[in-house]
Coordinates of C-alpha atoms (C1' of nucleotides) in Angstrom, one line a residue:
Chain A
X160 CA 0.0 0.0 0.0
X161 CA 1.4 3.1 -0.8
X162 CA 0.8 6.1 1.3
X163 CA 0.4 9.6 -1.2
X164 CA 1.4 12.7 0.9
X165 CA -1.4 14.8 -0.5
X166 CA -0.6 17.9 -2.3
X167 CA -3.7 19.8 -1.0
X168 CA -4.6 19.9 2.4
X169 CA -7.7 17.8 3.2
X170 CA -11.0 19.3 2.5
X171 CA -11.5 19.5 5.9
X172 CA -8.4 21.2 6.7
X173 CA -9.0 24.0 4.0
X174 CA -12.1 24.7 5.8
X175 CA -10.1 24.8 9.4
X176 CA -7.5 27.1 7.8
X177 CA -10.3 29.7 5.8
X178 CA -12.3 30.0 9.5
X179 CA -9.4 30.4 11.6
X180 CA -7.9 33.4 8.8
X181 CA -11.4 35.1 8.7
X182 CA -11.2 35.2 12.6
X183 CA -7.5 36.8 12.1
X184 CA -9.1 39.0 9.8
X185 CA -11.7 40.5 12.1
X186 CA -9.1 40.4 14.9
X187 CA -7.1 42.7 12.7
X188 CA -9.6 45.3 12.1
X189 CA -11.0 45.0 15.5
X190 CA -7.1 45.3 16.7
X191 CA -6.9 48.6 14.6
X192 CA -9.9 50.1 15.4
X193 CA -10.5 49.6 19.5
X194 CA -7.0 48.2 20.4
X195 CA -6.8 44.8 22.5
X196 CA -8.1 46.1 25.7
X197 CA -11.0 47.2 24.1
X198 CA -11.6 44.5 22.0
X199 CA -14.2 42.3 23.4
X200 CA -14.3 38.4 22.3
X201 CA -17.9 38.6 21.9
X202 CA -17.5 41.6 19.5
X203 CA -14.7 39.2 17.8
X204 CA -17.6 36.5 17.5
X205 CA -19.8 39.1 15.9
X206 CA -17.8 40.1 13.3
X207 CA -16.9 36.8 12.1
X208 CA -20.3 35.5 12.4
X209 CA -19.8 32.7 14.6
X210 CA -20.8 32.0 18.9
X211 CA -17.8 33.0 20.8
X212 CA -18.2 29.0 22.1
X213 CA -17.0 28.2 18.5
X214 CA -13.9 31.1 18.9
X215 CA -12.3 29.1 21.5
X216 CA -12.2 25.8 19.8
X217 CA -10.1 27.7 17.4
X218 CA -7.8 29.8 20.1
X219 CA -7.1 29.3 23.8
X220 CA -7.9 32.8 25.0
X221 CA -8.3 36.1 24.4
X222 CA -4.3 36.4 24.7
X223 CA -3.3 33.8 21.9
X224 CA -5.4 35.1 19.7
X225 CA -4.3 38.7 19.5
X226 CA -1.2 36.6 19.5
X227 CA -1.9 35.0 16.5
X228 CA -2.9 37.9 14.6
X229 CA 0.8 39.8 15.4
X230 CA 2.2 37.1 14.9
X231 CA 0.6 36.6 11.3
X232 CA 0.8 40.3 10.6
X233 CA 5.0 40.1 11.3
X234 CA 4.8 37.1 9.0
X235 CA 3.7 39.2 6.2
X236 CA 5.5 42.0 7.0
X237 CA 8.6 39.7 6.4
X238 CA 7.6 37.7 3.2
X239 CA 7.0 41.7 1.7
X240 CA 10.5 42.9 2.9
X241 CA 11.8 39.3 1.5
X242 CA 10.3 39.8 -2.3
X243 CA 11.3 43.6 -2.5
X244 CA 13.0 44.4 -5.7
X245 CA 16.5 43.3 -5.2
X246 CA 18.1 46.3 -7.2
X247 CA 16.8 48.9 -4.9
X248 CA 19.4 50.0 -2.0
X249 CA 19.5 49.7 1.8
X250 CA 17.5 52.7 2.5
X251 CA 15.3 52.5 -0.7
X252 CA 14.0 48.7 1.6
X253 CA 13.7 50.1 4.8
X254 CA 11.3 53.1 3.2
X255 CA 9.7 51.0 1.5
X256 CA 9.0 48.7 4.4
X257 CA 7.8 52.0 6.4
X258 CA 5.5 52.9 3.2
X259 CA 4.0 49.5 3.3
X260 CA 2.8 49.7 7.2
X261 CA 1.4 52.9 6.4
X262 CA -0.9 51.9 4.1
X263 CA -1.8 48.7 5.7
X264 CA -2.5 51.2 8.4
X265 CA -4.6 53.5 6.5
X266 CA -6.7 50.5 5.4
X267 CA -7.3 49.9 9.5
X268 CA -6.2 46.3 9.3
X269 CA -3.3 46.7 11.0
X270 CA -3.5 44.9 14.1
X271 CA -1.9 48.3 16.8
X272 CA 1.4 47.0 18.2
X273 CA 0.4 47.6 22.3
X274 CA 4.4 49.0 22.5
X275 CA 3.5 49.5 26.1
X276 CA 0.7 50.1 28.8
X277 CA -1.5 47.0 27.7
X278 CA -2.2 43.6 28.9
X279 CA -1.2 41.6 26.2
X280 CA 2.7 42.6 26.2
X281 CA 3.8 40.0 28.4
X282 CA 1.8 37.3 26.3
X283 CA 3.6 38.4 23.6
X284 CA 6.9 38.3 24.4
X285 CA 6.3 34.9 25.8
X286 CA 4.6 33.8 22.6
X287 CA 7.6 31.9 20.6
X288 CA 6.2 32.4 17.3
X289 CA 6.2 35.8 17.3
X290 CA 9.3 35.9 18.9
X291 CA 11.0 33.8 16.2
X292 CA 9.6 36.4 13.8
X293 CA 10.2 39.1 15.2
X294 CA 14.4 38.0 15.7
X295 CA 13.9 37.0 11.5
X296 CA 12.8 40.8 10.6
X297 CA 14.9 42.6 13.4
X298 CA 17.7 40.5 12.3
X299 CA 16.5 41.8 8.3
X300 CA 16.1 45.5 9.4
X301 CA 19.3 45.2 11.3
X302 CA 21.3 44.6 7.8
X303 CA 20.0 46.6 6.0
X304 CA 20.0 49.8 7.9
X305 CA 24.3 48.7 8.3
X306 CA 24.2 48.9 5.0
X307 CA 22.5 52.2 4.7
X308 CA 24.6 53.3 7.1
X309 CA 28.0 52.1 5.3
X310 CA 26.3 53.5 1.6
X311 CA 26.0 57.2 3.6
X312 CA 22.6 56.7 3.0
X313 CA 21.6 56.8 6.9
X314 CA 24.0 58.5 9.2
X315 CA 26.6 56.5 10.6
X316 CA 26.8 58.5 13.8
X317 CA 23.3 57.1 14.6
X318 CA 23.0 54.0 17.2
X319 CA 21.4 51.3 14.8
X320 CA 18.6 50.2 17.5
X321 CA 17.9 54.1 17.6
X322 CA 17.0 53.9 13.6
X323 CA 15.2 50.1 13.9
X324 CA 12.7 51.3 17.1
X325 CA 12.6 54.2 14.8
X326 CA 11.2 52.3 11.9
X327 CA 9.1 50.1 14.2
X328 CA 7.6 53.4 15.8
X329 CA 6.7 54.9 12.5
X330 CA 5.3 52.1 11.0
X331 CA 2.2 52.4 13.8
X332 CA 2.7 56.3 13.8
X333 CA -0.7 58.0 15.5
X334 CA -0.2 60.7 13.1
X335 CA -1.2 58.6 10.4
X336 CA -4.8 58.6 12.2
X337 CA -4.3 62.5 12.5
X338 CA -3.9 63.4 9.2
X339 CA -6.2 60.6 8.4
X340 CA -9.0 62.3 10.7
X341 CA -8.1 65.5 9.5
X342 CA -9.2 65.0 6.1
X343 CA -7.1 67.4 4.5
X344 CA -4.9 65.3 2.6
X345 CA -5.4 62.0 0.3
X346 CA -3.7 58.5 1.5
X347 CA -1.2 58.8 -0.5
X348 CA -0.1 61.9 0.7
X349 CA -0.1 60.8 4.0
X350 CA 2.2 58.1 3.3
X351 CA 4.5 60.5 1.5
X352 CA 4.8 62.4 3.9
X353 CA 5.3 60.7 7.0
X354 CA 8.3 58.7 5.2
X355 CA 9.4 61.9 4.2
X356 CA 9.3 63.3 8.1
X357 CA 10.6 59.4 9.3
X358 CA 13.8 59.7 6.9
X359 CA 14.5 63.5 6.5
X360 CA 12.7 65.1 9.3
X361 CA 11.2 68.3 9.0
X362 CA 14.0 70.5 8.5
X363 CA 14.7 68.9 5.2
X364 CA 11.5 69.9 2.4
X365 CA 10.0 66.7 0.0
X366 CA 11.3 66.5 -3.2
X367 CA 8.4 66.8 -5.3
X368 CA 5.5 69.4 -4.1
X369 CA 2.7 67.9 -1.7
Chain B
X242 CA -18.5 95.5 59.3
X243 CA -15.2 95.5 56.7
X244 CA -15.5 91.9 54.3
X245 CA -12.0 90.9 53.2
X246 CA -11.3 89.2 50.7
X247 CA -8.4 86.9 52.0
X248 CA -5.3 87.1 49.4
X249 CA -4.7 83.2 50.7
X250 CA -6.9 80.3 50.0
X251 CA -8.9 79.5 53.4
X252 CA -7.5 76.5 55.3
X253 CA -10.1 74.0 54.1
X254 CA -9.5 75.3 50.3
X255 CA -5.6 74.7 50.5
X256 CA -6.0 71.2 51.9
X257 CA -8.6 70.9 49.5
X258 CA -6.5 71.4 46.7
X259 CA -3.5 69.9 48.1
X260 CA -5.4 66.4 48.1
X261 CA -6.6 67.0 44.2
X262 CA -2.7 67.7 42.9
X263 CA -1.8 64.5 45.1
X264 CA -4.2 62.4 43.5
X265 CA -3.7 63.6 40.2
X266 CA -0.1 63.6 40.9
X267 CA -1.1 59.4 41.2
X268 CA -3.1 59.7 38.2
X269 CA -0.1 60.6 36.0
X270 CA 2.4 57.8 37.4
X271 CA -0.9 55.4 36.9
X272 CA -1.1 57.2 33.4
X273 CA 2.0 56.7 32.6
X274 CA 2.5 53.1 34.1
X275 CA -0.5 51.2 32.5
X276 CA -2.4 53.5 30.5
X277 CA -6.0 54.5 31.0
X278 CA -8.2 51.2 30.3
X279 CA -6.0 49.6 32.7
X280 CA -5.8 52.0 35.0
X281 CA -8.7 51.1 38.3
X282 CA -9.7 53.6 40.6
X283 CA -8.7 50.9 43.0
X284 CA -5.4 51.0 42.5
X285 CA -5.7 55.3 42.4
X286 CA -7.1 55.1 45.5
X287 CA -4.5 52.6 47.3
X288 CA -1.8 55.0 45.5
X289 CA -3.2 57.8 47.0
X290 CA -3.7 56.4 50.2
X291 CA -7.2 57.2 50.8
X292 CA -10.7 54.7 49.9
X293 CA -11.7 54.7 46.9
X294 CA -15.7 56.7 48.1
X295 CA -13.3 59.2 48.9
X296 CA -11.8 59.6 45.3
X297 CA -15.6 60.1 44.1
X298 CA -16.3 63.2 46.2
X299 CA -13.4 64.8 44.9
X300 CA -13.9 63.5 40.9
X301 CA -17.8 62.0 39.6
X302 CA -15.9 59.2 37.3
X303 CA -13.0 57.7 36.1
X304 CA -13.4 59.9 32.9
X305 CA -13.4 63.0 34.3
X306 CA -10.4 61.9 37.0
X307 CA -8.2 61.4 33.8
X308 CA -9.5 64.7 32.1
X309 CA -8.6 66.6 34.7
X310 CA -5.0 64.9 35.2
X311 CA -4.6 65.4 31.0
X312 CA -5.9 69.1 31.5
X313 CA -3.6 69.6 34.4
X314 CA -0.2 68.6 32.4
X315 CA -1.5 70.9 29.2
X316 CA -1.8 73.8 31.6
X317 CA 1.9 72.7 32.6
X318 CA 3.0 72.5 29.2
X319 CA 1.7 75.7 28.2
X320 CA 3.6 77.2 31.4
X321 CA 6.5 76.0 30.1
X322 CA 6.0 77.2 26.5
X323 CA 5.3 80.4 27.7
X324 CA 8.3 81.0 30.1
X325 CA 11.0 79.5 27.6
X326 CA 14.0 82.5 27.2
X327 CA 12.8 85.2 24.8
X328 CA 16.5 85.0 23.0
X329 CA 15.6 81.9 21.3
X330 CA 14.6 80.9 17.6
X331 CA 11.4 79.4 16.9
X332 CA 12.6 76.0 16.3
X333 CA 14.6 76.2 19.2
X334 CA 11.7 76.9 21.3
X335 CA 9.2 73.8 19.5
X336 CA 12.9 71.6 20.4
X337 CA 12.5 72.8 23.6
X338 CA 9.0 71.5 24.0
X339 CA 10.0 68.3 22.6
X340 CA 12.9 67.6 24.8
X341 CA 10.8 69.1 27.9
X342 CA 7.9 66.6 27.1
X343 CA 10.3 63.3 26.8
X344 CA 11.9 64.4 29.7
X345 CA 8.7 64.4 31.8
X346 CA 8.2 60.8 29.6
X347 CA 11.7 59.5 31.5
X348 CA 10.5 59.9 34.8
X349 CA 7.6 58.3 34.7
X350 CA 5.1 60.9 35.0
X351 CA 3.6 61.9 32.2
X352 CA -0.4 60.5 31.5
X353 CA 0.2 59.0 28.2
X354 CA -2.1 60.6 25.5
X355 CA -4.2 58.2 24.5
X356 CA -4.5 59.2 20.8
X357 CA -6.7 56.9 19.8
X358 CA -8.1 53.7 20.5
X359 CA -8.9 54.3 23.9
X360 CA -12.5 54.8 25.5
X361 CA -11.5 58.0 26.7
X362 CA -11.0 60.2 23.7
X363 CA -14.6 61.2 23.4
X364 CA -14.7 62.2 26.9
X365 CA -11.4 64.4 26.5
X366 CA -12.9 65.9 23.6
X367 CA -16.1 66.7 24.7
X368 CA -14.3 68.4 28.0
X369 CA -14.3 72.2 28.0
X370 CA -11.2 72.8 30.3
X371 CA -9.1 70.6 27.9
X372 CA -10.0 71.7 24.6
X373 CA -9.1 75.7 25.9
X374 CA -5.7 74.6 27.1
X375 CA -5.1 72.4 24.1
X376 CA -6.6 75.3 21.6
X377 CA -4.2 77.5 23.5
X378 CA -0.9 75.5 22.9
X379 CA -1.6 74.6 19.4
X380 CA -2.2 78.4 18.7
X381 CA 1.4 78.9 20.2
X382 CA 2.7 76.0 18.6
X383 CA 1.5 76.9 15.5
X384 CA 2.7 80.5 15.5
X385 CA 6.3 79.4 16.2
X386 CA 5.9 76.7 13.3
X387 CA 4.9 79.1 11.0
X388 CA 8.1 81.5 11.8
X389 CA 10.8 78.6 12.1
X390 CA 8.8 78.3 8.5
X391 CA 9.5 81.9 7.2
X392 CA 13.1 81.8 8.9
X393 CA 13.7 78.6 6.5
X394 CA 14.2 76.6 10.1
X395 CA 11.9 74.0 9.2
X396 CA 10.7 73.0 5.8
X397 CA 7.8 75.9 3.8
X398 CA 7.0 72.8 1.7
X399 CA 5.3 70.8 4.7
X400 CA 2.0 71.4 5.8
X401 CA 1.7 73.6 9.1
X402 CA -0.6 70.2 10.7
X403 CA 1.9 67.7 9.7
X404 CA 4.9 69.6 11.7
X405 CA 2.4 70.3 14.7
X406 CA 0.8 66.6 14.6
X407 CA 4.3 65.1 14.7
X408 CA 5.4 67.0 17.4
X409 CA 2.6 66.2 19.6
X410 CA 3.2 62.3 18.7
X411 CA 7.3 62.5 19.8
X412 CA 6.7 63.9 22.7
X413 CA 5.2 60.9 23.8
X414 CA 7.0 58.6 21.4
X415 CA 7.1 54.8 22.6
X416 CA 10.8 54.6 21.7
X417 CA 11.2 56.6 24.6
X418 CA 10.4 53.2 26.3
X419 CA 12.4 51.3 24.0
X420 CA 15.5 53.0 24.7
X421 CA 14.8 53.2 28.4
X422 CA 14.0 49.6 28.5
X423 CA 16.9 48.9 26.3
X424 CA 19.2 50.5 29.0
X425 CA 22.3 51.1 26.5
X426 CA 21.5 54.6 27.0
X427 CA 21.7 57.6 29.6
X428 CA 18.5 59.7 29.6
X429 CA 20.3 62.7 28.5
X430 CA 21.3 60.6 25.4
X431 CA 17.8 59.5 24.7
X432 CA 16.7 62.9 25.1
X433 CA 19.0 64.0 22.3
X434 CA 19.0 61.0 20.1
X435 CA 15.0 61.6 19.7
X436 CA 14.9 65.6 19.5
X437 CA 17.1 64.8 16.6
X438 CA 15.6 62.2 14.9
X439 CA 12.1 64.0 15.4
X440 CA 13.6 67.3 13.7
X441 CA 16.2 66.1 11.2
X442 CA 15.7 62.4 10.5
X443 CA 17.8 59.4 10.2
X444 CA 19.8 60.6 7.3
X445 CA 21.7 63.5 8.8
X446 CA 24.4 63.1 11.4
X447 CA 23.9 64.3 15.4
X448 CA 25.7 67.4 15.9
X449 CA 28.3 66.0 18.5
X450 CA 28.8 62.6 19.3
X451 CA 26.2 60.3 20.6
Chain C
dG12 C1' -15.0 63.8 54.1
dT13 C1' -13.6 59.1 55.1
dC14 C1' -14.6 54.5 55.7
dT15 C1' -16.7 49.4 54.8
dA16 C1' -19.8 47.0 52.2
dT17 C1' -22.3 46.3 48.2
dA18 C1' -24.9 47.0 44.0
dA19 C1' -24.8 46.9 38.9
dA20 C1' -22.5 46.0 34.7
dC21 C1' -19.2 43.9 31.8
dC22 C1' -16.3 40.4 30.1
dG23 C1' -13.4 36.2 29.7
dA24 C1' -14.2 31.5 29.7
dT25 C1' -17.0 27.1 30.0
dA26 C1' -20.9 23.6 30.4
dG27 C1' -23.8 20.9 28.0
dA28 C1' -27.2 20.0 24.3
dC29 C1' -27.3 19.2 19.4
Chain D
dG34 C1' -17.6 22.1 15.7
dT35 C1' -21.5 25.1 16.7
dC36 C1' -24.9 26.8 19.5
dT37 C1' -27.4 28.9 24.0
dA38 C1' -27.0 29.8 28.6
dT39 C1' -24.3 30.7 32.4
dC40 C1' -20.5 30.9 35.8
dG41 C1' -16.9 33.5 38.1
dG42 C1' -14.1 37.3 38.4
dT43 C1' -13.2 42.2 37.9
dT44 C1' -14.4 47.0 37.9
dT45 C1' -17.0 51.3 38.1
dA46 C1' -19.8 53.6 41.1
dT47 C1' -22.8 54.2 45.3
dA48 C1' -25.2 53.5 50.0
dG49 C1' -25.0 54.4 54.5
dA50 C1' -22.6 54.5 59.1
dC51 C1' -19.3 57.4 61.5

DNA sequence: GTCTATAAACCGATAGAC
DNA sequence: GTCTATCGGTTTATAGAC
């Protein structure tokens, strides 16, 4: 008898996988828009449709699945920084890496890192998924800002953990919500200028007129 | 028979007031600590040293305890704005703000902002006492940006809200926390390191070495 | 005003039927 | 696995004695 490792997950797997992403999903916008303290697990239930009962067959707690979602959302943000166009430079990646969590932002789907002051930061850091992806893109980052800083690019004179929390800050920037609120300027000009203002500061004008 | 108006508070009104500033003095470490959704009047009140009944005849809710501690550090800010030495430039009084604000971040004591995502913001917003002082220190903020503007200090080409709403969002950066918590750093240092990154970005080098 | 004790509401998590 | 119904714990806010 010969035993064929199936190419496709089972039917029933697929269908495991497609719930527990549409839960991720709403945890994402839910994340974005109320921030994990807020977010109640029987808004969570809600929004995908489902009885809370049925959310914790899929995750253990309120904890693990906010989790889940970083950890997924630092996934992605590592397979985009991994398929970036290979002829673009040090600092041309890291910008682009900043311009990408803006605009995830300004769809409010990104899941709000809780840098501090909520519950779910010890969870996290205890979590070793996350962890192991988080070391992967830190580790990413970490090159290619040395590089920046070698090309003259970034200044040299700058600590590089000063530059990566840097990045990290600006890539959940409340101004983004600001200028989003404000209504004043379009999303692409947002996401202009805050990598503009991240990079150069404000000392330094755009290149091209916004 | 001569009334007087007394030029000191009476007795009862000192002792009265002293109790607020020492609760909100609580407030803001709490603030600062945890945030406000996990902030519990329990813990206020233990901090404090008093039962927590007692915080209620001072303050009618949690809402309006953390209003009143947010207006309170405004009206500090705007003290400070408005006694900085006449002799400077614009841009080196908005640095000044900056560097006075992460400063007050180091030690622990200032209520952190919640920008959004909180359950608080409508409350702030729909609080009179607030809105004045904040309306007051934008308007002072604003003026200053507009001449480090004209004196070619800080960039004509961005948009006077995008200079103000980034300033507001570094002085209560979380990679104030970062660096803190990294402990490679003297506060002095992370002081510097972010006034600079906030006003000239990554690419240009600190003035002296950091 | 300050205290203890408690009401009222909310939320994370689970029991048990289907 | 999914549902309804509920438990148990926490938190805001208040009642009532002193």
């Amino acid at each position: 008898m010969t035993v064929i490792t199936p190419k496709k997950m089972s039917f029933k797997a697929q269908q495991h996988k497609f719930r527990e992403d549409a839960i991720l999903d709403a945890v994402n916008r839910l994340l974005a828009q109320k921030g994990y303290d807020l977010m109640t697990m029987d808004e969570v239930a809600a929004e995908v449709g489902i009885a809370k009962a049925s959310l914790y067959k899929h995750f253990d707690s309120k904890d693990s699945l906010a989790a889940a979602s970083m950890t997924r959302f630092l996934e992605d943000s590592l397979a985009m920084a991994r398929h970036l166009p290979k002829h673009l430079s040090a600092v041309e990646k890291l910008k682009s890496v900043v311009r990408w969590a803006i605009t995830i932002h300004l769809t409010g789907t990104m899941p709000s890192l809780p840098s501090t002051r909520s519950s779910i930061q010890q969870t996290l850091l205890a979590h070793e998924p996350y962890l192991t992806q988080l070391e992967s893109l830190t580790e990413l980052l970490g090159q290619w800002i040395h590089d920046a800083q070698v090309a003259g690019d970034l200044s040299a004179a700058l600590p590089g953990e000063v530059i990566l929390y840097t990045i990290y800050a600006r890539s959940c920037d409340p101004v983004v919500d600001f200028l989003k609120n404000g209504g004043a300027f379009s999303d692409a000009d947002i996401v202009d200028l805050l990598v503009h203002t991240c990079f150069e500061g404000m000392t330094k004008p755009p290149p091209c007129e916004l």
